[in-house]
Coordinates of C-alpha atoms in Angstrom, one line a residue:
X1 CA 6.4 5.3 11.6
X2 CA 4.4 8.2 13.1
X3 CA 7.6 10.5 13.1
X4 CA 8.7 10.4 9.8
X5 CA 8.1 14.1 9.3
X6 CA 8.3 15.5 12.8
X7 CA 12.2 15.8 12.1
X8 CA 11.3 18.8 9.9
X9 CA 11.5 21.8 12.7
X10 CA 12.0 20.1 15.9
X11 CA 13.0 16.4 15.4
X12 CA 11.1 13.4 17.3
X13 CA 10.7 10.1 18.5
X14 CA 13.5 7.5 18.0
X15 CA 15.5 10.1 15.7
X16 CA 15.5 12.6 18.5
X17 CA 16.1 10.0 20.5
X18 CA 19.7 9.5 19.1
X19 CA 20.9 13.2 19.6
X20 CA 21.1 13.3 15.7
X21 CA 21.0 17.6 14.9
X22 CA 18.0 17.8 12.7
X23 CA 18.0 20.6 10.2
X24 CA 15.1 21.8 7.3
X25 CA 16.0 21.9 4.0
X26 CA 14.2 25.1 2.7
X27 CA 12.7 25.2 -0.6
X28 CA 10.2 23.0 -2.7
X29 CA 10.8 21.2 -5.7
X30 CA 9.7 22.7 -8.6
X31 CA 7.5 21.2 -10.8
X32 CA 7.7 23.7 -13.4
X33 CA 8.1 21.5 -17.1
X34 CA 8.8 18.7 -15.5
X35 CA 5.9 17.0 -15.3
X36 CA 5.1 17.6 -19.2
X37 CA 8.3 16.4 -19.9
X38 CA 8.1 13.0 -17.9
X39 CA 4.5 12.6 -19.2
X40 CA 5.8 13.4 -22.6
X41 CA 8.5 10.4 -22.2
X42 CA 6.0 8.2 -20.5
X43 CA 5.9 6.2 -17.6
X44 CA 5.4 3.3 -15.3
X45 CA 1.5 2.4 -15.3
X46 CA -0.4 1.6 -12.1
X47 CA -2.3 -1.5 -12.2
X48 CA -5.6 -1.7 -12.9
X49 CA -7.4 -1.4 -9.9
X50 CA -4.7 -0.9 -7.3
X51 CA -5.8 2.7 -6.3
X52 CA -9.1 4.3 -5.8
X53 CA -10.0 5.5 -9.3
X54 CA -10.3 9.3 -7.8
X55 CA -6.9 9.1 -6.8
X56 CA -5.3 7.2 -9.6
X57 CA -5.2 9.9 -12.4
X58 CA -3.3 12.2 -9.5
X59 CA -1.1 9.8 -8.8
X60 CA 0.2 8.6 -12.5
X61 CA 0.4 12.4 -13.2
X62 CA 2.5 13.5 -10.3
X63 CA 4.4 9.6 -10.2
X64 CA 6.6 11.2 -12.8
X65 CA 7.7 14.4 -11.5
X66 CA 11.2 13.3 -10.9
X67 CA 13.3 10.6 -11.8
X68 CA 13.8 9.0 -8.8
X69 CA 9.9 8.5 -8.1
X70 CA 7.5 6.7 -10.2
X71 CA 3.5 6.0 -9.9
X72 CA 3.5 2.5 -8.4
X73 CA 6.2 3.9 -5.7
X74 CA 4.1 7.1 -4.8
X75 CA 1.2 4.7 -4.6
X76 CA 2.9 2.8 -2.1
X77 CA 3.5 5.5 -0.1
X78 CA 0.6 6.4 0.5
X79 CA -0.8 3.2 1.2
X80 CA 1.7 3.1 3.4
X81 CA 1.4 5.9 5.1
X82 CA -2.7 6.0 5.2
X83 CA -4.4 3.1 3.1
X84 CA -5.6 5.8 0.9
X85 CA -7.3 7.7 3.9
X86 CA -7.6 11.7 3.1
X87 CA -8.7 12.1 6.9
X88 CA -5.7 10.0 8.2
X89 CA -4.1 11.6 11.7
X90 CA -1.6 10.1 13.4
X91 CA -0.8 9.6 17.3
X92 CA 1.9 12.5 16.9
X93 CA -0.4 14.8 15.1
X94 CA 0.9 13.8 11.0
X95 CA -2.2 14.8 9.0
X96 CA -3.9 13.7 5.6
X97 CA -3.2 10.9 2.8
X98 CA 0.2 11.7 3.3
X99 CA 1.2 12.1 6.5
X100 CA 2.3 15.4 7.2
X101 CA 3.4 17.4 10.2
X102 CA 1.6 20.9 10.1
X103 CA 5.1 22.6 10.7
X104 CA 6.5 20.6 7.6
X105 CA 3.1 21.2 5.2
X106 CA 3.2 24.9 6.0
X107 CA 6.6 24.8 4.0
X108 CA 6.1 21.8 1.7
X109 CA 2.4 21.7 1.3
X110 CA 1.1 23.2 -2.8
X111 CA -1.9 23.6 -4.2
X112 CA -0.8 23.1 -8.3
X113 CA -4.4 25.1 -9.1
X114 CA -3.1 27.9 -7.7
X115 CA -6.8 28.9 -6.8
X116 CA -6.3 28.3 -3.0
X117 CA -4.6 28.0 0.6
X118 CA -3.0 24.7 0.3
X119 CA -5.2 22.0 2.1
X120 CA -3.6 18.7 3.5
X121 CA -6.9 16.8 3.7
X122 CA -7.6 17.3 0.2
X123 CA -5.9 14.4 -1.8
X124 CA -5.8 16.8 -4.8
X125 CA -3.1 18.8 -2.6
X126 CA -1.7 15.8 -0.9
X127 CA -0.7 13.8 -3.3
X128 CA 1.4 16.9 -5.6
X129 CA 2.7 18.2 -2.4
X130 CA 3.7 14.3 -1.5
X131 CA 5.3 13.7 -4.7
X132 CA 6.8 17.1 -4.8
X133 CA 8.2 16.4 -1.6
X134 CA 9.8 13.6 -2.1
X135 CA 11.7 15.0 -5.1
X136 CA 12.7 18.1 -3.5
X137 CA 14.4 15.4 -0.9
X138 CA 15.9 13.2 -3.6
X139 CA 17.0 17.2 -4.5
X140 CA 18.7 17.2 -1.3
X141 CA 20.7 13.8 -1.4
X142 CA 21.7 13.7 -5.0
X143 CA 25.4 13.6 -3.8
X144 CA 25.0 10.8 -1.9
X145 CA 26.2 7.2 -3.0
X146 CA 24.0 4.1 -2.9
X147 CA 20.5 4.0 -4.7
X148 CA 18.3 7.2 -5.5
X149 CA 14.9 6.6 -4.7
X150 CA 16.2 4.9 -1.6
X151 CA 17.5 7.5 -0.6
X152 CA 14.9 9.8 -1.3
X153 CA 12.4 7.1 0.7
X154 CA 15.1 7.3 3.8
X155 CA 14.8 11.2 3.8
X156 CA 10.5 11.2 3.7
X157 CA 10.9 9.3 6.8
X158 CA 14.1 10.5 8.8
X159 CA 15.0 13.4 7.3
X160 CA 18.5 14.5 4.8
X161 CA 20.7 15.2 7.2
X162 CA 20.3 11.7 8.2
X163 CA 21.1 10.1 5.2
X164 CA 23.8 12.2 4.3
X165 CA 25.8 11.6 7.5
X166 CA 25.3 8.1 6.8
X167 CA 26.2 7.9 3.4
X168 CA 22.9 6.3 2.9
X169 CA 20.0 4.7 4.2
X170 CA 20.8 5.3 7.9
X171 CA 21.0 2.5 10.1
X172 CA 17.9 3.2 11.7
X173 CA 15.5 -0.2 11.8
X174 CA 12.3 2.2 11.3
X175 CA 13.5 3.9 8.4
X176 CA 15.0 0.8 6.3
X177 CA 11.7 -1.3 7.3
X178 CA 9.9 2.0 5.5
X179 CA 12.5 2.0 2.7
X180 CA 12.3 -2.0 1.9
X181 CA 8.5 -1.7 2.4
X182 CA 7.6 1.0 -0.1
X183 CA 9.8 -0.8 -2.4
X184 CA 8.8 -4.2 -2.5
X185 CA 5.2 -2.8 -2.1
X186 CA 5.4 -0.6 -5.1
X187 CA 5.9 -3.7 -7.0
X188 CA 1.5 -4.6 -6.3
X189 CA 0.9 -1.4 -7.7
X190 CA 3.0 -1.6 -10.8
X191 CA 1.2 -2.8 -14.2
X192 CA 2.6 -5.8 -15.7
X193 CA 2.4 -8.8 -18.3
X194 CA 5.0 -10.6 -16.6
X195 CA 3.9 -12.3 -13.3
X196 CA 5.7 -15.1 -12.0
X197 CA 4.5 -18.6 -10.6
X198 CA 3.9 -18.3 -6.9
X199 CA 5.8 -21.3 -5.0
X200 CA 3.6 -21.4 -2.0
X201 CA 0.2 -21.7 -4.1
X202 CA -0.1 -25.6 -4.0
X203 CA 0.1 -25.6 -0.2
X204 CA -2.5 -22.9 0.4
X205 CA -5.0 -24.7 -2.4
X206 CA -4.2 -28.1 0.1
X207 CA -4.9 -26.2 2.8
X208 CA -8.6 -24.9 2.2
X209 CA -9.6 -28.1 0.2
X210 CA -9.0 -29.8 3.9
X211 CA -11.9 -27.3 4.9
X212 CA -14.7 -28.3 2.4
X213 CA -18.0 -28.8 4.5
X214 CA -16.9 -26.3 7.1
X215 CA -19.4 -23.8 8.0
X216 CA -19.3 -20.1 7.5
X217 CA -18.8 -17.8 10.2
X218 CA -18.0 -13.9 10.2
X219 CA -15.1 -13.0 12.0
X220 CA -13.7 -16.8 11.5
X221 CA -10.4 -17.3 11.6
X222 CA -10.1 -21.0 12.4
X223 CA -10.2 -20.9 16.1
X224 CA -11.5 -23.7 18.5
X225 CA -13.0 -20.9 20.1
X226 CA -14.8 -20.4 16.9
X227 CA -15.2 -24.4 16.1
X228 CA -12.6 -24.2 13.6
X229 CA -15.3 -21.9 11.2
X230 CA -14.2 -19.0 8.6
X231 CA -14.9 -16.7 7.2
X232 CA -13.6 -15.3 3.2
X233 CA -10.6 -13.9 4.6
X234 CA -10.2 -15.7 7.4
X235 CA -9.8 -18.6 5.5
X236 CA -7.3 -17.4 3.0
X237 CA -4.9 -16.0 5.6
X238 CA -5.0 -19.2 7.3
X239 CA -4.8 -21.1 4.2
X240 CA -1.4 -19.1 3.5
X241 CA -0.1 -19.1 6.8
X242 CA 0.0 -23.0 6.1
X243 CA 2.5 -22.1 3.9
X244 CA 4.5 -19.8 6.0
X245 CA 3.3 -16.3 4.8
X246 CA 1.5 -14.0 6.6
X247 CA -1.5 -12.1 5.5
X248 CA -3.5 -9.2 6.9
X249 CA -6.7 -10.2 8.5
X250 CA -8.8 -8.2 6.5
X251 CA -9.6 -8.7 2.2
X252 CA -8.8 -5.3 1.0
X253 CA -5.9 -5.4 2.7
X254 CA -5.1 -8.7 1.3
X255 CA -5.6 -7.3 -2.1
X256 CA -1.9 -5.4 -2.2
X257 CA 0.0 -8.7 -1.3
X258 CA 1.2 -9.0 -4.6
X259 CA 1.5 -8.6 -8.2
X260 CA -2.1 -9.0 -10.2
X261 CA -2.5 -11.0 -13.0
X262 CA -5.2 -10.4 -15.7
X263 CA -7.9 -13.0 -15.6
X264 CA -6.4 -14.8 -18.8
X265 CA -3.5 -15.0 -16.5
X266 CA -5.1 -16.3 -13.5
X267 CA -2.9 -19.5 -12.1
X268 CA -4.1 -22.3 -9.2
X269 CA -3.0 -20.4 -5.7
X270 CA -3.8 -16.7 -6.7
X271 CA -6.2 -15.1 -4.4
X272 CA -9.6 -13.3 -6.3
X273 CA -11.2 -10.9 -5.3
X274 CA -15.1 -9.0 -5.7
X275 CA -15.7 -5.5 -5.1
X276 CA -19.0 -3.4 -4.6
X277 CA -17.3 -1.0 -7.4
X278 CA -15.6 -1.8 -10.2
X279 CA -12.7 0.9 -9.7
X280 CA -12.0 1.1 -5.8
X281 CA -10.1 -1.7 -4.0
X282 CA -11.5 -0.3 -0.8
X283 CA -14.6 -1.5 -1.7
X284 CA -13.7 -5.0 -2.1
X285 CA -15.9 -7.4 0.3
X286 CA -14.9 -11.2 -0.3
X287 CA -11.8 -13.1 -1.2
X288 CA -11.8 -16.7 -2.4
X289 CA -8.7 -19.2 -3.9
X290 CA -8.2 -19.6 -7.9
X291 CA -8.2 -23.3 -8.4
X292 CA -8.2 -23.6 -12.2
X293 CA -11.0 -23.9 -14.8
X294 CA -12.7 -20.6 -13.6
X295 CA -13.6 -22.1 -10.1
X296 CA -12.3 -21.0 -6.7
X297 CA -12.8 -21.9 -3.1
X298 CA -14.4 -20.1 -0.8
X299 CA -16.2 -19.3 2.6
X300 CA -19.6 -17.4 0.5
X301 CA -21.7 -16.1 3.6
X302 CA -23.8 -16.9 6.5
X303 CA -25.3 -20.2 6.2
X304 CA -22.9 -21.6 3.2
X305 CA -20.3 -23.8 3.7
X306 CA -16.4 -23.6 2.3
X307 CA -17.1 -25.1 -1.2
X308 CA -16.2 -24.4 -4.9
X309 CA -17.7 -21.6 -6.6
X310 CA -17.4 -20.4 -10.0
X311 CA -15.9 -16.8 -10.5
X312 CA -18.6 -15.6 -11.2
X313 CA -20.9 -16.2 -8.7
X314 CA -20.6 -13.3 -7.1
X315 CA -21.4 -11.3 -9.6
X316 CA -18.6 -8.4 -9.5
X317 CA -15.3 -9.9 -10.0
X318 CA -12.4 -7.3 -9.3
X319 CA -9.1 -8.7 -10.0
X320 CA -6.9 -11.1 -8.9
X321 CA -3.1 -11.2 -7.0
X322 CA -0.8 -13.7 -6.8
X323 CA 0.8 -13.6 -3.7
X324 CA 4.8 -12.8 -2.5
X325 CA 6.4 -13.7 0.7
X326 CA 8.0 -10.3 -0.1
X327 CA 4.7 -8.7 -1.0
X328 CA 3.2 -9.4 2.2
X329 CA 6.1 -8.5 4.3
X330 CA 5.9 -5.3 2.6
X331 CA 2.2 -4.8 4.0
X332 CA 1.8 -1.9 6.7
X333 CA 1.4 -3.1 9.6
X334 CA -2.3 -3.1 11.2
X335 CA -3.4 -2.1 15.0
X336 CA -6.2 -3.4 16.5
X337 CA -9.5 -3.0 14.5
X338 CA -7.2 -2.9 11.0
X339 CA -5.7 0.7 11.1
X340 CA -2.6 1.4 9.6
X341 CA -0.2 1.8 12.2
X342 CA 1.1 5.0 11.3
X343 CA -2.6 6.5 12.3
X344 CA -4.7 5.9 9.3
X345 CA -8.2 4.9 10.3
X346 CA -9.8 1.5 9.5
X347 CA -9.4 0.2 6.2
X348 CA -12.5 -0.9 4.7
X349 CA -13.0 -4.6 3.3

């Protein structure tokens, strides 16, 4: 995942690998009149919540710059790519929110102000230059069959050529993991009134009702090393591992596993979450099961036990998602110490 732009000037890792001729596509999509014209026509709304209020108004605005892209999916990307991480570098050198090689940035990256040298640590940069980017590549690929924006997605990460020699998404298990991830990821991001039941959520609710009594412990995640303690998130990944679905370790990361229903829409099984602020899921801190009538359960802190709490006992209530098999699959995967594995550094939570 570290690659995806190295093919730009000189190819790289597993694409290298193959002997596949890597070529650069010179030119960068222009934006001119077409972002008032997508804004004009309206588009697909982030959810509330789902993106670091700095960066949301970015990334609805530059969401719509092309057909083939859309807010939620450039959201996921760069979760994806960086959990939201402006300072993100990667083991082969990919800088910024959106994970660019220097060689490829120095073509690709823009600064829409026009007031300076384009910067790929500043989100304000990243993000246009990301979304324009990804269009100049859907640009590229146009002419090939199959779906659009997957194609796009297949060209971010191994390049046009690829994907026009295969007719496609090329059969390459990195890039259709990236692909299927962004897409089913995308759907967490993406406002709706619509959210259906979650099959797995009686299961989890059995699960952490067999824990009442337990005792807190940070850093719990059911262990006999640990005496079988939790902590918040501890105890909801285990709770929906019962149930055959993995979750990351941490609560913020938890957060994205899913669609998120409004708190009038809050069913039995959804996870809740509580933030420090209001508008940044980064800041989220504990995690606790919706069990109906306002009340959840939870692992509250050092020297509590798992019990039922209302919602709003913690006093900052931040939303709520219901989880997917699919949305959790579609999670990056974490390294050790919860950084995203394409090089982002820890996300917080």
């Amino acid at each position: 995942m570290t690659l995806r732009r190295a093919w730009a000037l000189f190819g790289g890792g597993s694409m290298a690998a193959t002997g596949i001729l890597l070529f650069l596509v010179i030119g960068t999509y222009s934006a001119s009149g077409s972002l008032d014209q997508a804004q004009a026509q309206g588009a697909v709304q982030l959810a509330p919540g789902t993106v670091p209020a700095s960066y949301a108004p970015l990334i609805q605005k530059w969401g719509t710059l092309c057909p083939e892209l859309t807010p939620p999916l450039l959201a996921a990307q760069m979760y994806q790519e960086s959990g939201f991480n402006p300072k993100a570098v990667s083991p082969v050198g990919a800088q910024g929110m959106a994970q660019f090689m220097p060689a490829t940035w120095a073509i690709y990256g823009i600064d829409p102000t026009h007031t300076h040298a384009p910067d790929v640590w500043n989100p304000a940069d990243a993000i246009p230059s990301a979304a324009s980017y990804d269009c100049q590549l859907a640009k590229d690929t146009k002419s090939v069959p199959g779906n659009h924006t997957a194609n796009m997605l297949a060209a971010y990460n191994a390049g046009p050529y690829a994907v026009i020699k295969a007719g496609g998404v090329p059969p390459y298990k990195e890039t259709q993991n990236y692909v299927s991830s962004i897409t089913k990821l995308a759907q967490s991001f993406t406002g709706t009134t619509v959210i259906s039941f979650s099959a797995q959520a009686a299961g989890a609710i059995y699960y952490a009702q067999q824990k009442l009594g337990t005792p807190y412990l940070w850093g719990g995640e059911g262990l006999a090393s640990q005496g079988y303690r939790f902590d918040c998130s501890g105890l909801t990944q285990q709770a929906f591992a019962s149930v055959g679905i993995t979750l990351p370790r941490v609560a913020a990361d938890q957060w994205y596993a899913g669609p998120h229903p409004s708190r009038s829409q809050l069913q039995p099984g959804d996870l809740v979450f509580f933030s420090h602020d209001p508008h940044d899921p980064t800041q989220i801190h504990h995690v606790g099961i919706y069990v109906g009538g306002g009340m959840m359960i939870n692992a509250p802190h050092t020297g509590a036990v798992i019990r039922y709490d209302s919602l709003d006992s913690e006093g900052d209530y931040f939303g709520a998602t219901r989880v997917t098999a699919d949305g959790a699959k579609a999670l990056p995967v974490l390294q050790p110490g919860n950084g995203i594995a394409n090089g982002g550094a820890p996300v917080s939570g």
